[in-house]
PDB file of C-alpha atoms and ligand atoms in Angstrom:
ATOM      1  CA  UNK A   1     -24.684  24.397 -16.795  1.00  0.00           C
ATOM      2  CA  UNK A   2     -24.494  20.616 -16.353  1.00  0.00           C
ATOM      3  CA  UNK A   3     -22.354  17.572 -16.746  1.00  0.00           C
ATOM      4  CA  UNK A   4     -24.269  14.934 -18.233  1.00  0.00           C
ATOM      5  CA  UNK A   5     -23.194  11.353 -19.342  1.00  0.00           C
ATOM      6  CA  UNK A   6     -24.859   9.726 -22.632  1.00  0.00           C
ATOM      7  CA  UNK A   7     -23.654   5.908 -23.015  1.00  0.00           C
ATOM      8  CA  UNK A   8     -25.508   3.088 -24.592  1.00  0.00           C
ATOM      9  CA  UNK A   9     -24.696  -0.443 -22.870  1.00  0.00           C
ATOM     10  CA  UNK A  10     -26.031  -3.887 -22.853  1.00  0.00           C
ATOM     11  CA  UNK A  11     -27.361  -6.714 -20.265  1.00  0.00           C
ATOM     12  CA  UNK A  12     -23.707  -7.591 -19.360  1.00  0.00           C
ATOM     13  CA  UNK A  13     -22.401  -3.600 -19.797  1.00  0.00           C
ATOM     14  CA  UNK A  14     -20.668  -4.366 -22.577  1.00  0.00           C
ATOM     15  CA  UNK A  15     -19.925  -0.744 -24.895  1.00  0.00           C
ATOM     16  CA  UNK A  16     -17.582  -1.415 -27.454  1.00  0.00           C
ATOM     17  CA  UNK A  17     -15.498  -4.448 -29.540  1.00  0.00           C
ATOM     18  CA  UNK A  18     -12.779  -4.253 -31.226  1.00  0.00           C
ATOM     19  CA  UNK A  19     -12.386  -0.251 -31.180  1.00  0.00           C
ATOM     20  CA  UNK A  20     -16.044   0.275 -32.192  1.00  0.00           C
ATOM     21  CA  UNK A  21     -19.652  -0.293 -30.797  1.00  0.00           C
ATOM     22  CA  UNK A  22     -20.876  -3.972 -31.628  1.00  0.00           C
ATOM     23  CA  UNK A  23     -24.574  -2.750 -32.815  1.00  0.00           C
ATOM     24  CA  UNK A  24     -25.910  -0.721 -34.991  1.00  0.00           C
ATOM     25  CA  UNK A  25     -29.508   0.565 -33.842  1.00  0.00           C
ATOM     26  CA  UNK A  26     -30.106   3.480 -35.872  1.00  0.00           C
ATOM     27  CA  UNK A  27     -33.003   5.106 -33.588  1.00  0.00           C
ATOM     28  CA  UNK A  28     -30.794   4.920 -30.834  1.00  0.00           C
ATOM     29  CA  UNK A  29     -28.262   7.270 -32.816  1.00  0.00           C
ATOM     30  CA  UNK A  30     -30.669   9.425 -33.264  1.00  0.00           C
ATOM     31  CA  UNK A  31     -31.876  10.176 -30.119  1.00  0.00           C
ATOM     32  CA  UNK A  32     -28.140  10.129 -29.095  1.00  0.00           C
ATOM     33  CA  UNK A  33     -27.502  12.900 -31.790  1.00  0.00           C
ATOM     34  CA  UNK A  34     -31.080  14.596 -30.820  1.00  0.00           C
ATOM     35  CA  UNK A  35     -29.463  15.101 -27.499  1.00  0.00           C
ATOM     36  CA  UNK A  36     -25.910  15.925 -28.158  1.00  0.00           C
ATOM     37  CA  UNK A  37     -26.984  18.296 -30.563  1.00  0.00           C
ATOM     38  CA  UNK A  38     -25.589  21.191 -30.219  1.00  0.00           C
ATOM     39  CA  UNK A  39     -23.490  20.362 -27.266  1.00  0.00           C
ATOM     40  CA  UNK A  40     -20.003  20.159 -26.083  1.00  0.00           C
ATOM     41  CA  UNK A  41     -18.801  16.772 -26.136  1.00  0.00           C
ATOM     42  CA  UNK A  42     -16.008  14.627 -24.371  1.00  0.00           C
ATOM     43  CA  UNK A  43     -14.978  11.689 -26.174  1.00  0.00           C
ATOM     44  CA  UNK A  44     -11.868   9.266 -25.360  1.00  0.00           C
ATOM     45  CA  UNK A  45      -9.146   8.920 -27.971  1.00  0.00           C
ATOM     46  CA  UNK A  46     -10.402   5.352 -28.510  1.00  0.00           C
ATOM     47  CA  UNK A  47     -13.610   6.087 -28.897  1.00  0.00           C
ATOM     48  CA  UNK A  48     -12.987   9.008 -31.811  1.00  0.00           C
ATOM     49  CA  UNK A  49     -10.480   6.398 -33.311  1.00  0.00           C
ATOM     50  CA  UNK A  50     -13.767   4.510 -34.121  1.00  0.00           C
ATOM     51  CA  UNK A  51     -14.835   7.422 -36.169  1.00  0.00           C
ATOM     52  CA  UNK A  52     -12.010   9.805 -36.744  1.00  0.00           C
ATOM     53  CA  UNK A  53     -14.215  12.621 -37.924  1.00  0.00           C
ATOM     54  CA  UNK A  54     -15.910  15.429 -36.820  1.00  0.00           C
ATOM     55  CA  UNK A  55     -19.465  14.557 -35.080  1.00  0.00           C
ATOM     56  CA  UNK A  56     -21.091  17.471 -37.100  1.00  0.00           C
ATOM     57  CA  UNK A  57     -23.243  20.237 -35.228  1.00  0.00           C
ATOM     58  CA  UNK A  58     -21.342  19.726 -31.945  1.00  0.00           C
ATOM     59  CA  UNK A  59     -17.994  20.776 -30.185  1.00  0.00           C
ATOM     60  CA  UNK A  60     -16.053  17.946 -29.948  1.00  0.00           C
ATOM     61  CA  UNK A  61     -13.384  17.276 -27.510  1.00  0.00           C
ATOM     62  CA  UNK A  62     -10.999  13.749 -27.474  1.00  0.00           C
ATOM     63  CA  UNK A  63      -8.917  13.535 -24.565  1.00  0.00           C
ATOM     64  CA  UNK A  64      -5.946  11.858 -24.888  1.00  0.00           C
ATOM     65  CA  UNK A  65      -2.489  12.224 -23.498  1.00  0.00           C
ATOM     66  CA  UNK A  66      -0.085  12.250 -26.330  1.00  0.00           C
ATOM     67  CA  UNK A  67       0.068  15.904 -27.333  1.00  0.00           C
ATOM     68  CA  UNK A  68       0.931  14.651 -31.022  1.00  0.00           C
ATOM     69  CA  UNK A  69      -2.263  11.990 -31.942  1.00  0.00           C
ATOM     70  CA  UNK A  70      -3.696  13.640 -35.465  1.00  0.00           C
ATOM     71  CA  UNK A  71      -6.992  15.027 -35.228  1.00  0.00           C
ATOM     72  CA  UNK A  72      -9.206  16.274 -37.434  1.00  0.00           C
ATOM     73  CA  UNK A  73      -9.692  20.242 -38.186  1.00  0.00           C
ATOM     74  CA  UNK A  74     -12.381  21.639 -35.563  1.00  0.00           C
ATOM     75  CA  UNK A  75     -11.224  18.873 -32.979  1.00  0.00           C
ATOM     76  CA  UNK A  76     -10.388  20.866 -29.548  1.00  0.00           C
ATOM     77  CA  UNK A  77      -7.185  18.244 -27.580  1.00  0.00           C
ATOM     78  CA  UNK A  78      -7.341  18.170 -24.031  1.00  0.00           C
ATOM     79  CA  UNK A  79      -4.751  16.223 -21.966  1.00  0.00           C
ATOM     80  CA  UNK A  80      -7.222  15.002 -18.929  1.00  0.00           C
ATOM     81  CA  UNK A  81     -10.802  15.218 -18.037  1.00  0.00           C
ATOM     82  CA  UNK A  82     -10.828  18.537 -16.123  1.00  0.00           C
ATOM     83  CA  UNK A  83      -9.089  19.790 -19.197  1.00  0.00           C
ATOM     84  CA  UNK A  84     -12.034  18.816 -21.436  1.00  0.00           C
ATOM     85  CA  UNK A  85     -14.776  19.282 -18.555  1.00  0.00           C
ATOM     86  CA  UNK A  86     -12.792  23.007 -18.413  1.00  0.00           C
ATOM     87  CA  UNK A  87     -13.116  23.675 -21.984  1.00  0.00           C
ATOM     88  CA  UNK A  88     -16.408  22.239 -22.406  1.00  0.00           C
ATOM     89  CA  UNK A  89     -18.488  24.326 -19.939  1.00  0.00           C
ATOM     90  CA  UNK A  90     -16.644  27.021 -21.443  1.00  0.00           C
ATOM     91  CA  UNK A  91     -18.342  26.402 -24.388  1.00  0.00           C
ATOM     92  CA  UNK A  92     -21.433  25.603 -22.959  1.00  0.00           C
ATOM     93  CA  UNK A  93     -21.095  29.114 -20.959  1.00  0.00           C
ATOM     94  CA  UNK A  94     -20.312  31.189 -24.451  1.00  0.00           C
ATOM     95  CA  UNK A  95     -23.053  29.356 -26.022  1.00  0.00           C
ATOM     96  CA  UNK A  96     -25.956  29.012 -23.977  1.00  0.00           C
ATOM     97  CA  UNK A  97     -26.080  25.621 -24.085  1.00  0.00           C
ATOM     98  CA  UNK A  98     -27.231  24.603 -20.571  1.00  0.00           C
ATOM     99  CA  UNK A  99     -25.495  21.075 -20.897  1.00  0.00           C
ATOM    100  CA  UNK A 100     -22.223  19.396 -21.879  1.00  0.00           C
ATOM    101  CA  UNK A 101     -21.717  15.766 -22.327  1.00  0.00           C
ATOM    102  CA  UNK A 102     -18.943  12.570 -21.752  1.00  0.00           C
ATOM    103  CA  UNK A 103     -19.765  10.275 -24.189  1.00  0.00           C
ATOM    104  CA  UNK A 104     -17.168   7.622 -23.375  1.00  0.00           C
ATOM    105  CA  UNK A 105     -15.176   5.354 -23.152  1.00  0.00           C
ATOM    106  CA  UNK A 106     -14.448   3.815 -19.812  1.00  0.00           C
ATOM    107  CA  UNK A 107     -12.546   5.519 -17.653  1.00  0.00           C
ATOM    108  CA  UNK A 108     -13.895   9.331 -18.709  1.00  0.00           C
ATOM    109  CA  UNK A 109     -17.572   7.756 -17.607  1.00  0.00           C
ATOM    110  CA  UNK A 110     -16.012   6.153 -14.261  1.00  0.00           C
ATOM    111  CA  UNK A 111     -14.389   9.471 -13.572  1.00  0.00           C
ATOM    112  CA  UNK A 112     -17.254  11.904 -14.393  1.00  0.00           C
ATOM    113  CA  UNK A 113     -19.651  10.089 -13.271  1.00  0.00           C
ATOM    114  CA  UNK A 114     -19.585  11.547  -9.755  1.00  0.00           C
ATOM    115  CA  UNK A 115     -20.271  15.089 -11.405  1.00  0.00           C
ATOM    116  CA  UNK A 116     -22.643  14.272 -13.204  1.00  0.00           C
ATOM    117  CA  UNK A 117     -26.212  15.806 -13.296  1.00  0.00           C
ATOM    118  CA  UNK A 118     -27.746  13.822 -15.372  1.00  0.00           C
ATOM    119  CA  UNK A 119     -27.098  10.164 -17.201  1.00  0.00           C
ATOM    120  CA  UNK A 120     -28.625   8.698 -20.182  1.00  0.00           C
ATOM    121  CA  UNK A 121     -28.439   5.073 -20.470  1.00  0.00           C
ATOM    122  CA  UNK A 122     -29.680   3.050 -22.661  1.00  0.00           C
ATOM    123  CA  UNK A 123     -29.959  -0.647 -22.016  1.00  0.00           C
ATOM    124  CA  UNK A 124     -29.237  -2.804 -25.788  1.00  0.00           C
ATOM    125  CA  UNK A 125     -31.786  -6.026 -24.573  1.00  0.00           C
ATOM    126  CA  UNK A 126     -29.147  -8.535 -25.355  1.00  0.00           C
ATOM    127  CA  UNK A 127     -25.504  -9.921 -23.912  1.00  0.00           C
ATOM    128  CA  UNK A 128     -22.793  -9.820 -25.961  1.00  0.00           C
ATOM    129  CA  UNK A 129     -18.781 -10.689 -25.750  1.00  0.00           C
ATOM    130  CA  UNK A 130     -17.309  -7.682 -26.329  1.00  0.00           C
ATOM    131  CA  UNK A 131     -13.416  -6.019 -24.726  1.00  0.00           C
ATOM    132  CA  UNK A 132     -14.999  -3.003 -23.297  1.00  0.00           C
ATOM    133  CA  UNK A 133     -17.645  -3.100 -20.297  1.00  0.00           C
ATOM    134  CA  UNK A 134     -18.655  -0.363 -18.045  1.00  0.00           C
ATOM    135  CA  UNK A 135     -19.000  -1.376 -14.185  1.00  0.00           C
ATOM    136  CA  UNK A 136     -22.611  -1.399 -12.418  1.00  0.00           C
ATOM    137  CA  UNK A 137     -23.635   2.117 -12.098  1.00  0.00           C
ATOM    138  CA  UNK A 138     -26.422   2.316  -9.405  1.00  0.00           C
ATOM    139  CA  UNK A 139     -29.264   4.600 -10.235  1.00  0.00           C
ATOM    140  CA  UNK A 140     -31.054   3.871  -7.023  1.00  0.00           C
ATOM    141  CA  UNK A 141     -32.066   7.743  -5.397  1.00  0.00           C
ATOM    142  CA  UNK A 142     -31.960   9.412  -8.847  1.00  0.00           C
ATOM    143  CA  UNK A 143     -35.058  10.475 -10.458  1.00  0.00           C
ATOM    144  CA  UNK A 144     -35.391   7.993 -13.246  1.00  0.00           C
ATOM    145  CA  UNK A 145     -37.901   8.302 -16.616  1.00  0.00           C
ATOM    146  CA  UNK A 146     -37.925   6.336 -19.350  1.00  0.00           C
ATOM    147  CA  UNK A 147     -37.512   8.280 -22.634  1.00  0.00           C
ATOM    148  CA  UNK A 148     -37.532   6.134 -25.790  1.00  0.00           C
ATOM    149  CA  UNK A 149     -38.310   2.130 -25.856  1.00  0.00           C
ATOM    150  CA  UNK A 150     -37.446   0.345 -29.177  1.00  0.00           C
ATOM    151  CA  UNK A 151     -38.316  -3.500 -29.987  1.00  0.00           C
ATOM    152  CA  UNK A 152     -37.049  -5.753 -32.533  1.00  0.00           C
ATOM    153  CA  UNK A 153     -37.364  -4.598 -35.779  1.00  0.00           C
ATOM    154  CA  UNK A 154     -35.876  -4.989 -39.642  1.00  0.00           C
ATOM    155  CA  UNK A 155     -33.672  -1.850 -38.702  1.00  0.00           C
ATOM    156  CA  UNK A 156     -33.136  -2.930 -35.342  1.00  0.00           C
ATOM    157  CA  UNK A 157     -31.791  -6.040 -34.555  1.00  0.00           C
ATOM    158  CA  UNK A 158     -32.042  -5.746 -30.207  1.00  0.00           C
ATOM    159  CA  UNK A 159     -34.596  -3.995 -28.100  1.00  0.00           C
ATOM    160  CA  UNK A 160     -33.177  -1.273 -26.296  1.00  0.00           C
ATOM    161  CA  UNK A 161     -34.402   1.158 -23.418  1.00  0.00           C
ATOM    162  CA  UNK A 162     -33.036   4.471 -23.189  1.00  0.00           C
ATOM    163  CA  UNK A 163     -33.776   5.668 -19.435  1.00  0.00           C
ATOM    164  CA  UNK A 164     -33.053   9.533 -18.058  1.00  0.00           C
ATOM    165  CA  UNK A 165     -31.604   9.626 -14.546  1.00  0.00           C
ATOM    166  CA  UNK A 166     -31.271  12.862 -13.005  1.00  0.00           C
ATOM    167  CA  UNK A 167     -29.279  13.360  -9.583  1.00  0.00           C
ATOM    168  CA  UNK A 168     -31.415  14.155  -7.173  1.00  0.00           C
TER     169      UNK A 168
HETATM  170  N1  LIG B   1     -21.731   2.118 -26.432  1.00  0.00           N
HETATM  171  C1  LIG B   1     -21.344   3.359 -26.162  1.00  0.00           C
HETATM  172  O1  LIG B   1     -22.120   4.187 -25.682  1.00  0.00           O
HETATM  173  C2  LIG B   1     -19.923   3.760 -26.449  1.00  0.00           C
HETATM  174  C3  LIG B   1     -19.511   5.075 -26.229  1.00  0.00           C
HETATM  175  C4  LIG B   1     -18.177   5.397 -26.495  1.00  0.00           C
HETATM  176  C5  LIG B   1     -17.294   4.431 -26.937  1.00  0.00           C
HETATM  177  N2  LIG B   1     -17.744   3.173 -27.132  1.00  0.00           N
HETATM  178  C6  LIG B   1     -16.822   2.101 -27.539  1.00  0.00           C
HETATM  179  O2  LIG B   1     -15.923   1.906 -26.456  1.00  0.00           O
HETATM  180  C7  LIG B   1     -14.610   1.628 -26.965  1.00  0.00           C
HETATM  181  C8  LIG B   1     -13.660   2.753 -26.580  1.00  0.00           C
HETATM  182  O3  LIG B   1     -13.703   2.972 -25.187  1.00  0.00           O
HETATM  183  P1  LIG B   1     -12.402   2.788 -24.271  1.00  0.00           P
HETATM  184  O4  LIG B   1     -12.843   2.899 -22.850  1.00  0.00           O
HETATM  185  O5  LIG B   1     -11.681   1.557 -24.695  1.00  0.00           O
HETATM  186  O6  LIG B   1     -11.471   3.983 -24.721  1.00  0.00           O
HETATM  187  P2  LIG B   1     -11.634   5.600 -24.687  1.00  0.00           P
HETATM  188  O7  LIG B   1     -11.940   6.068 -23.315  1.00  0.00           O
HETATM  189  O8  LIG B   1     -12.520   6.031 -25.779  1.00  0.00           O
HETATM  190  O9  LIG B   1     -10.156   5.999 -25.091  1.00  0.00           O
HETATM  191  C9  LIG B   1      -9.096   5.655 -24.228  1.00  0.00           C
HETATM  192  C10 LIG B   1      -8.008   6.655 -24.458  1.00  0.00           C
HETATM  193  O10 LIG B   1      -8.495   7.973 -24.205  1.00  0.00           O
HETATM  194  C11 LIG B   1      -7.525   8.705 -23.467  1.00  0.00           C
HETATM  195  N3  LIG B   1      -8.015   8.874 -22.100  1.00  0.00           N
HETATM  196  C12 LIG B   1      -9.071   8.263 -21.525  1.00  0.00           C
HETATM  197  N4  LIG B   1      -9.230   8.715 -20.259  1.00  0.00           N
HETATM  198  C13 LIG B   1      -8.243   9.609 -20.052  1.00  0.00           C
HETATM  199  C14 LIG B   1      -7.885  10.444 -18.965  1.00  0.00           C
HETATM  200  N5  LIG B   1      -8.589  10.412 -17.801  1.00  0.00           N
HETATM  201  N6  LIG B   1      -6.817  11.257 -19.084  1.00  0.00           N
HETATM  202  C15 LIG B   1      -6.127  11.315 -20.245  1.00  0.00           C
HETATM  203  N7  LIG B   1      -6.419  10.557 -21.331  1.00  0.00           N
HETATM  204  C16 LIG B   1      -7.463   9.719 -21.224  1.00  0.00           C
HETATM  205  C17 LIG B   1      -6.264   7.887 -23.559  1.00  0.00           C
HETATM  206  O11 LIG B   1      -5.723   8.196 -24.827  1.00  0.00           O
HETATM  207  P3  LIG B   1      -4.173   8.067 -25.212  1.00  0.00           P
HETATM  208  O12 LIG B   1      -3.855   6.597 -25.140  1.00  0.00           O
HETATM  209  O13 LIG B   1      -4.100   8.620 -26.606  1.00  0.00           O
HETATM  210  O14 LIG B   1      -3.417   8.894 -24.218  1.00  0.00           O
HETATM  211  C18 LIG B   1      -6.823   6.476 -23.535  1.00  0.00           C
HETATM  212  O15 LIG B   1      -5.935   5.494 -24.028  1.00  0.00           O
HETATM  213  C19 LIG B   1     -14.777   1.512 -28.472  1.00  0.00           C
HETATM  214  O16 LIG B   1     -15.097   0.164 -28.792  1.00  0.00           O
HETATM  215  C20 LIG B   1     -15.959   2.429 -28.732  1.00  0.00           C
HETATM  216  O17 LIG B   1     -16.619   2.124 -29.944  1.00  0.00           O
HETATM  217  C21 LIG B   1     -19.033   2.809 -26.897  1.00  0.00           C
END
């Protein structure tokens, strides 16, 4: 079993405005639910406020800290990340799934990032002003492919990369 880390970020590692994610690039959600699928996954309270449902066909876990936020039926709480990391390889264990996943926001990336196995990142080819930025992760002595490349189109309004680092 592995920790792995799936974000999606821009030039200036910008993730998120105003509560959601400031692009909507729909191949990159699907390789982003290709991946996940199936998986436990580790989500801020923030970042399930954007969507406050159940991603389908996955076990999701929002961490948060007050023992009373509302979520949704099917929605596992946990009050820190080893909490979540806990009950997600659990899951992963019971399951054979060989991977589980943080998928945000800030500080659940910053902290896991040191466990983790493998990253995806995808690069969105643009800058934009958004509240919530990720720091400079440094990929330099990972093993790093690049697994999907979108340009421009009518769907998709930025290029994006979406590049698989493994630890090595
Ligand atoms: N582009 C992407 O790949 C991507 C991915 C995910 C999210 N986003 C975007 O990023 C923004 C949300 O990210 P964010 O960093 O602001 O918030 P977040 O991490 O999603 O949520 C923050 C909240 O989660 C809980 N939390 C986080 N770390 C914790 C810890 N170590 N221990 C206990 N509780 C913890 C706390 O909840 P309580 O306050 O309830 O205690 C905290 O206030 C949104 O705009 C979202 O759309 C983008």
């Amino acid at each position: 079993m592995a920790l792995c880390i799936i974000f999606a970020r821009t030039e200036n590692h910008c993730i998120g405005h105003n509560g959601q994610v400031p692009w909507k690039l729909p191949s990159e959600y699907a390789s982003f639910e290709q991946i996940t699928a199936g998986k436990a996954i580790i989500m801020g309270r923030r970042s399930y406020a954007d969507h406050h449902s159940l991603l389908e066909g996955r076990f999701n876990i929002v961490v948060t800290r007050n023992a009373d936020y509302p979520l949704v039926e099917g929605i596992q709480r946990a009050s820190d990340l080893d909490e979540a990391l806990s009950l997600a390889a659990e899951y992963a264990d019971k399951n054979t799934a060989a991977d589980y996943f943080v998928i945000g926001g800030v500080d659940l990336i910053i902290k896991s990032m040191p466990l983790a196995k493998t990253v995806y990142e995808t690069i969105v080819h643009t800058c934009i002003t958004g509240d919530t930025f990720l720091p400079n992760f440094e990929f330099s002595g990972w093993s790093t492919e690049i697994i999907q490349n979108q340009a421009v189109d009518q769907q998709h309004a930025y290029a994006y990369t979406v590049y698989k680092h493994q630890r090595a």
